[in-house]
Structures are given as C-alpha cells and as structure tokens.
CSV table of N, CA and C in Angstrom, one decimal:
chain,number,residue,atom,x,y,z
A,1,UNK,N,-48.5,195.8,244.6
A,1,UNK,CA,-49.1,195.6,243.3
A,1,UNK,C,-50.6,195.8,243.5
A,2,UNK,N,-50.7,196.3,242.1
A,2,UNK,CA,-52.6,196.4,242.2
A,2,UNK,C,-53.2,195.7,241.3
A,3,UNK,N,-54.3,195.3,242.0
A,3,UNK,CA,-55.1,194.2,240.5
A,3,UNK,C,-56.2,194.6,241.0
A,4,UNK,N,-57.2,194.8,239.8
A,4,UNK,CA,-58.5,195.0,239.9
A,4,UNK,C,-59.3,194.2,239.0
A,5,UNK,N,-60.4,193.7,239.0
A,5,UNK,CA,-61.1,193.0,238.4
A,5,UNK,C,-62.8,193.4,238.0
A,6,UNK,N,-63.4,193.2,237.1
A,6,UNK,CA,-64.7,193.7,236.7
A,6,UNK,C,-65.1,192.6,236.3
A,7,UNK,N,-66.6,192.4,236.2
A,7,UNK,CA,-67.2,191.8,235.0
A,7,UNK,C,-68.4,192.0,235.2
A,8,UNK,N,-69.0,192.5,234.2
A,8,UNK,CA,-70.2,192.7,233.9
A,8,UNK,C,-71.4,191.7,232.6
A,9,UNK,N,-72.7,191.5,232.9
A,9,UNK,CA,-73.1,190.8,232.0
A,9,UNK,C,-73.8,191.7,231.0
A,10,UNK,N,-74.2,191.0,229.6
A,10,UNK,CA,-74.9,191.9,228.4
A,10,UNK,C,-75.6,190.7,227.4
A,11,UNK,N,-76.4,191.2,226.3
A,11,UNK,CA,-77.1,190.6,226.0
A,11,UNK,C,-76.7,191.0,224.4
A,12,UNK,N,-76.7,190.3,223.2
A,12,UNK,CA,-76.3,190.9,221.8
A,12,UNK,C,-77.2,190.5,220.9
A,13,UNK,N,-77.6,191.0,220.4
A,13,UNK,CA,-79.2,190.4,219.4
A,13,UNK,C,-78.8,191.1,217.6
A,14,UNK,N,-77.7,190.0,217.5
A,14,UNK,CA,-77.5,190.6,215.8
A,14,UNK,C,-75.8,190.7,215.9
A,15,UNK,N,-75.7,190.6,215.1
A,15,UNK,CA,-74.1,191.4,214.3
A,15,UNK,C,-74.0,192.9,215.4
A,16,UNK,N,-73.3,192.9,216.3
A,16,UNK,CA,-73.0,194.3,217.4
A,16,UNK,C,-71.9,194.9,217.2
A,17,UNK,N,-71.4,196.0,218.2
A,17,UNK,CA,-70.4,196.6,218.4
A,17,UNK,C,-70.7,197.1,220.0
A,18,UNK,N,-69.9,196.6,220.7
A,18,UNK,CA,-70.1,196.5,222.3
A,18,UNK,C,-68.5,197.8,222.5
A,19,UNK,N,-69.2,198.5,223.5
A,19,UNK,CA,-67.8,199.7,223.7
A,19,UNK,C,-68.5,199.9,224.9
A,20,UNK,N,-67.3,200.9,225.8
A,20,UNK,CA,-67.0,201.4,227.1
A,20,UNK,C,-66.0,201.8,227.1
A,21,UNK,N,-66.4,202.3,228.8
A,21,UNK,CA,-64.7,202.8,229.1
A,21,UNK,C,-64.6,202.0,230.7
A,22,UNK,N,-63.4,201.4,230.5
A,22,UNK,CA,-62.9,201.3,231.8
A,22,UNK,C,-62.6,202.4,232.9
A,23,UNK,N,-63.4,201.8,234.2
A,23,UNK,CA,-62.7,202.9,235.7
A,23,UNK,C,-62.0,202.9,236.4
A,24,UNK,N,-61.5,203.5,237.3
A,24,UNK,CA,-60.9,203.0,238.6
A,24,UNK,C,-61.7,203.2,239.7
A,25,UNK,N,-61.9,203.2,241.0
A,25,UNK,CA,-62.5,203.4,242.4
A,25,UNK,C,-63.4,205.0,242.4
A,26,UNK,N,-61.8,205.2,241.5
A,26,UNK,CA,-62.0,207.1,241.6
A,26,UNK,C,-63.4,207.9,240.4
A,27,UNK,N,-63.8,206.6,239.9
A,27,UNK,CA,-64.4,207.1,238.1
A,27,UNK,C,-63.5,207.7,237.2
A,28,UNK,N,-62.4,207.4,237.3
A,28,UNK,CA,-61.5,208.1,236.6
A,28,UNK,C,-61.1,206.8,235.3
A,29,UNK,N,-60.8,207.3,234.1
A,29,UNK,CA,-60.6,206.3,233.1
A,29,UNK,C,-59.4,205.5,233.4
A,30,UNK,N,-59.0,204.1,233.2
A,30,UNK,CA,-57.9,203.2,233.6
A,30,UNK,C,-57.5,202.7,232.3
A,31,UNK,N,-56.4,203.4,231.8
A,31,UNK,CA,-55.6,202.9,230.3
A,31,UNK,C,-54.9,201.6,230.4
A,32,UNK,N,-54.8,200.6,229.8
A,32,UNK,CA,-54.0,199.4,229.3
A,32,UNK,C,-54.5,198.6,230.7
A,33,UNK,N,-55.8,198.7,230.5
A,33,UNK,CA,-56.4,197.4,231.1
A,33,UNK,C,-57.1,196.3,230.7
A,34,UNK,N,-56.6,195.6,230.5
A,34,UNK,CA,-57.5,194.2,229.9
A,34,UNK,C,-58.6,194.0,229.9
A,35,UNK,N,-59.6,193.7,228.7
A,35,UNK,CA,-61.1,193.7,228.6
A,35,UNK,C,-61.0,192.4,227.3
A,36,UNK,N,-61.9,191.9,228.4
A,36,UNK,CA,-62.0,190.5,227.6
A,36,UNK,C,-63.6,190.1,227.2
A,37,UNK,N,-63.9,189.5,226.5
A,37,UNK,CA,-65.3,189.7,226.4
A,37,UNK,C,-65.8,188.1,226.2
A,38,UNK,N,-66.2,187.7,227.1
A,38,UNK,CA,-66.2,186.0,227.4
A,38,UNK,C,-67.5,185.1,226.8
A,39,UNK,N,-67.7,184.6,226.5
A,39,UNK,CA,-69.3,183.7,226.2
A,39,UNK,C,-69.9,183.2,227.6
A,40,UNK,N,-70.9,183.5,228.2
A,40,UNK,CA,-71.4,183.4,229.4
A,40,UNK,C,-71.9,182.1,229.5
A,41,UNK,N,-72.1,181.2,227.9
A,41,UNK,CA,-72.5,179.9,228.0
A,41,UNK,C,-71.2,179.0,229.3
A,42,UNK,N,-69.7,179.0,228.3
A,42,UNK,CA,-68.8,178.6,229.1
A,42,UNK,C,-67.5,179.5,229.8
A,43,UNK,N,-68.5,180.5,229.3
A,43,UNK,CA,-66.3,181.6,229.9
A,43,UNK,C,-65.4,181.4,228.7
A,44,UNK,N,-65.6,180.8,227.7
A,44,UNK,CA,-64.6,181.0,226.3
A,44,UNK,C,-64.2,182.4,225.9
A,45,UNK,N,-63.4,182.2,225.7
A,45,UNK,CA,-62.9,183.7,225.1
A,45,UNK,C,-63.4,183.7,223.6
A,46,UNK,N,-64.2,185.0,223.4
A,46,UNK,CA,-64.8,185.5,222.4
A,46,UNK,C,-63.5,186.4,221.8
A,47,UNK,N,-63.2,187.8,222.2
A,47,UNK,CA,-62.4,188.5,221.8
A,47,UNK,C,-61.3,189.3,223.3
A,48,UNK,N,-60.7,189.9,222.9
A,48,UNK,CA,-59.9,190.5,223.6
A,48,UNK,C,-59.5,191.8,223.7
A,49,UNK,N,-58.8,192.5,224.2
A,49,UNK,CA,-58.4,194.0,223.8
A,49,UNK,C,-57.6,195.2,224.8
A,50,UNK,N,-57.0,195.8,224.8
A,50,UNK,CA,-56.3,196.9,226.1
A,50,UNK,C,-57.2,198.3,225.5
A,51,UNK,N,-57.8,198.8,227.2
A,51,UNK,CA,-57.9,199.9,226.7
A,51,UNK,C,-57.1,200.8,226.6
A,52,UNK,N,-57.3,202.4,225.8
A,52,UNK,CA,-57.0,203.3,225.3
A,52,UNK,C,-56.4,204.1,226.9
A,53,UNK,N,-55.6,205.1,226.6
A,53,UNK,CA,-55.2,205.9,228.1
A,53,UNK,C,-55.9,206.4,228.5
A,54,UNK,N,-57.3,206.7,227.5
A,54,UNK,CA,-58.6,207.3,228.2
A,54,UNK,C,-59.5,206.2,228.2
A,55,UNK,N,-58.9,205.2,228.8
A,55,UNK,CA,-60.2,203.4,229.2
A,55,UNK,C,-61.2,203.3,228.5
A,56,UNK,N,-60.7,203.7,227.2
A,56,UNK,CA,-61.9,203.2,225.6
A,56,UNK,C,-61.6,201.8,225.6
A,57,UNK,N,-62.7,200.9,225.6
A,57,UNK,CA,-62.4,199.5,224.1
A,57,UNK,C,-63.8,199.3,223.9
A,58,UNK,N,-63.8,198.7,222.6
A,58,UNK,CA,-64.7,198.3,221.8
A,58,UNK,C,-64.4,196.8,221.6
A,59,UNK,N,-65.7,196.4,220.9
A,59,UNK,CA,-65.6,194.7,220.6
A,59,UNK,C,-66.4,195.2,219.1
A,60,UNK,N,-66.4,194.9,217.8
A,60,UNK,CA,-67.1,194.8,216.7
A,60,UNK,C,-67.3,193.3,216.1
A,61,UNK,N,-68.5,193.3,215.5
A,61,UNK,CA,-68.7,192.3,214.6
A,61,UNK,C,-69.2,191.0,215.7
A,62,UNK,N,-69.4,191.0,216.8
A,62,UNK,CA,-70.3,190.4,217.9
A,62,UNK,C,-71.4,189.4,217.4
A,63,UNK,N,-71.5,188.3,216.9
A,63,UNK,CA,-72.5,187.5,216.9
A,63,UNK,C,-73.2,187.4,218.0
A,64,UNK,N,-74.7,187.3,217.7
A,64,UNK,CA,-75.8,187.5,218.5
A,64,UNK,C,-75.7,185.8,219.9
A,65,UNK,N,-75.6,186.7,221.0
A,65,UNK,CA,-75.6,185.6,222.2
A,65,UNK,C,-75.4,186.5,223.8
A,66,UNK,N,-75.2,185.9,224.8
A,66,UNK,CA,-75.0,186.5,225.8
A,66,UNK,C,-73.5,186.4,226.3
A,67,UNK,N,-73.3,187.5,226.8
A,67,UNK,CA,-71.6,187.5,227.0
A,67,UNK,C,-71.5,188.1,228.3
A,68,UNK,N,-69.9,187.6,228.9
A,68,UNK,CA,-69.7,188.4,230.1
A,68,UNK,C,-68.3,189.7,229.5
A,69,UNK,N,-68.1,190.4,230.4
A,69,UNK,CA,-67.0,191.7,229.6
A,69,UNK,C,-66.4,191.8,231.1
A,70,UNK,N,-64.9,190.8,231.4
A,70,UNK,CA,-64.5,191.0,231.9
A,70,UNK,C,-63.2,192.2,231.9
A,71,UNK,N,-62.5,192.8,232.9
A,71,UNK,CA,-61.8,193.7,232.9
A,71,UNK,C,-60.6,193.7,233.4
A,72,UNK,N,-58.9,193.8,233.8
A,72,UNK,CA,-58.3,193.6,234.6
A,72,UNK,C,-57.2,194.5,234.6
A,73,UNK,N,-56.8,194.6,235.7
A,73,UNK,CA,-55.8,195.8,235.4
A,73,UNK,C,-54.6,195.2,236.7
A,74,UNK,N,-53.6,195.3,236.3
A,74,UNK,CA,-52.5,195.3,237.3
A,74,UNK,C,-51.3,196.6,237.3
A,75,UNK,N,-51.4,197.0,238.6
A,75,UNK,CA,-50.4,198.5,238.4
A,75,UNK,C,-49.1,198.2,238.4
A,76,UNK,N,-48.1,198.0,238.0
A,76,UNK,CA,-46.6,197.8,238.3
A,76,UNK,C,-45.7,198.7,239.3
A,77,UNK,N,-45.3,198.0,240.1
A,77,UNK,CA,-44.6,199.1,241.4
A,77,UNK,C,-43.5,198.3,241.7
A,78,UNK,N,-42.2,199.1,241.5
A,78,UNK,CA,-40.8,198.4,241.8
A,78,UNK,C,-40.7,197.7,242.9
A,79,UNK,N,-42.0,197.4,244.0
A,79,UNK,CA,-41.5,197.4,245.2
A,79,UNK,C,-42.5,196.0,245.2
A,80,UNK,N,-42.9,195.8,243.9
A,80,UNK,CA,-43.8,194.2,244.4
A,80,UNK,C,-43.0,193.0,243.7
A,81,UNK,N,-43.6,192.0,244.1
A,81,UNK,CA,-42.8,191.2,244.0
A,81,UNK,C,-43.6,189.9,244.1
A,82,UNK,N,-44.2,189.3,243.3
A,82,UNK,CA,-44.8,188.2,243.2
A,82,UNK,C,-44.2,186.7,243.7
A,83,UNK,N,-44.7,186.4,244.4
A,83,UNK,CA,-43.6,184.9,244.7
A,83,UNK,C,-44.5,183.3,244.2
C-alpha cells in the first residue's frame, strides 16, 4: 500500500476560493485524493473534497483566516493488507 501525505499553509483575507492540483513524486496529477482544508488555529476541519483524475480541487466561499490544505492519498493493491 501507498499513502502519501501533504500539507501546506495559506493565508485568506475575505470571502475566497482556494484551488490546486494535487501531485505525485512524479509531478504528475494524483486523482481521488483527499484534500482537506483545516483551520491552522486548531486543525478543525473547515471543508473537505476528492480530487478530480486530473488532481483538481477547490474550496469556495472560504471565510477570511489562516488554514492548513492537507492532502492524502492511499493506492489500493490486492497484495496489502492492513493488520
């Protein structure tokens, strides 16, 4: 199995719309990966979302504050096996 993790910080000053694209190692776009976009005050979850098969997501309607945009992806492979 693969899990990858991101998080990056940002700043929002007003009513926003926060977008990207998720990568892999390769820079290549990473579809149906988790993007979460957290309050950096305590890590609360603000919003959530999967990106697109070309690793688009967006967040809209963003009240002004500082946020973290965490990312996650796990690859599924018949051969893993979580215990």
């Amino acid at each position: 199995c693969t899990l990858s993790l991101a998080v990056i910080t940002l700043h929002c000053f007003g009513q926003a719309k926060i977008s990207g694209i998720v990568l892999n190692k390769q820079d290549q776009p990473l579809g149906d990966a988790s993007v979460l976009l957290l309050n950096a005050k305590d890590s609360s979850l603000v919003k959530g979302t999967i990106s697109s098969k070309k690793g688009e997501y967006s967040f809209s309607k963003i009240p002004r504050g500082t946020y973290f945009i965490a990312s996650s992806f796990v690859k599924k492979n018949r051969n893993c096996l979580l215990r």
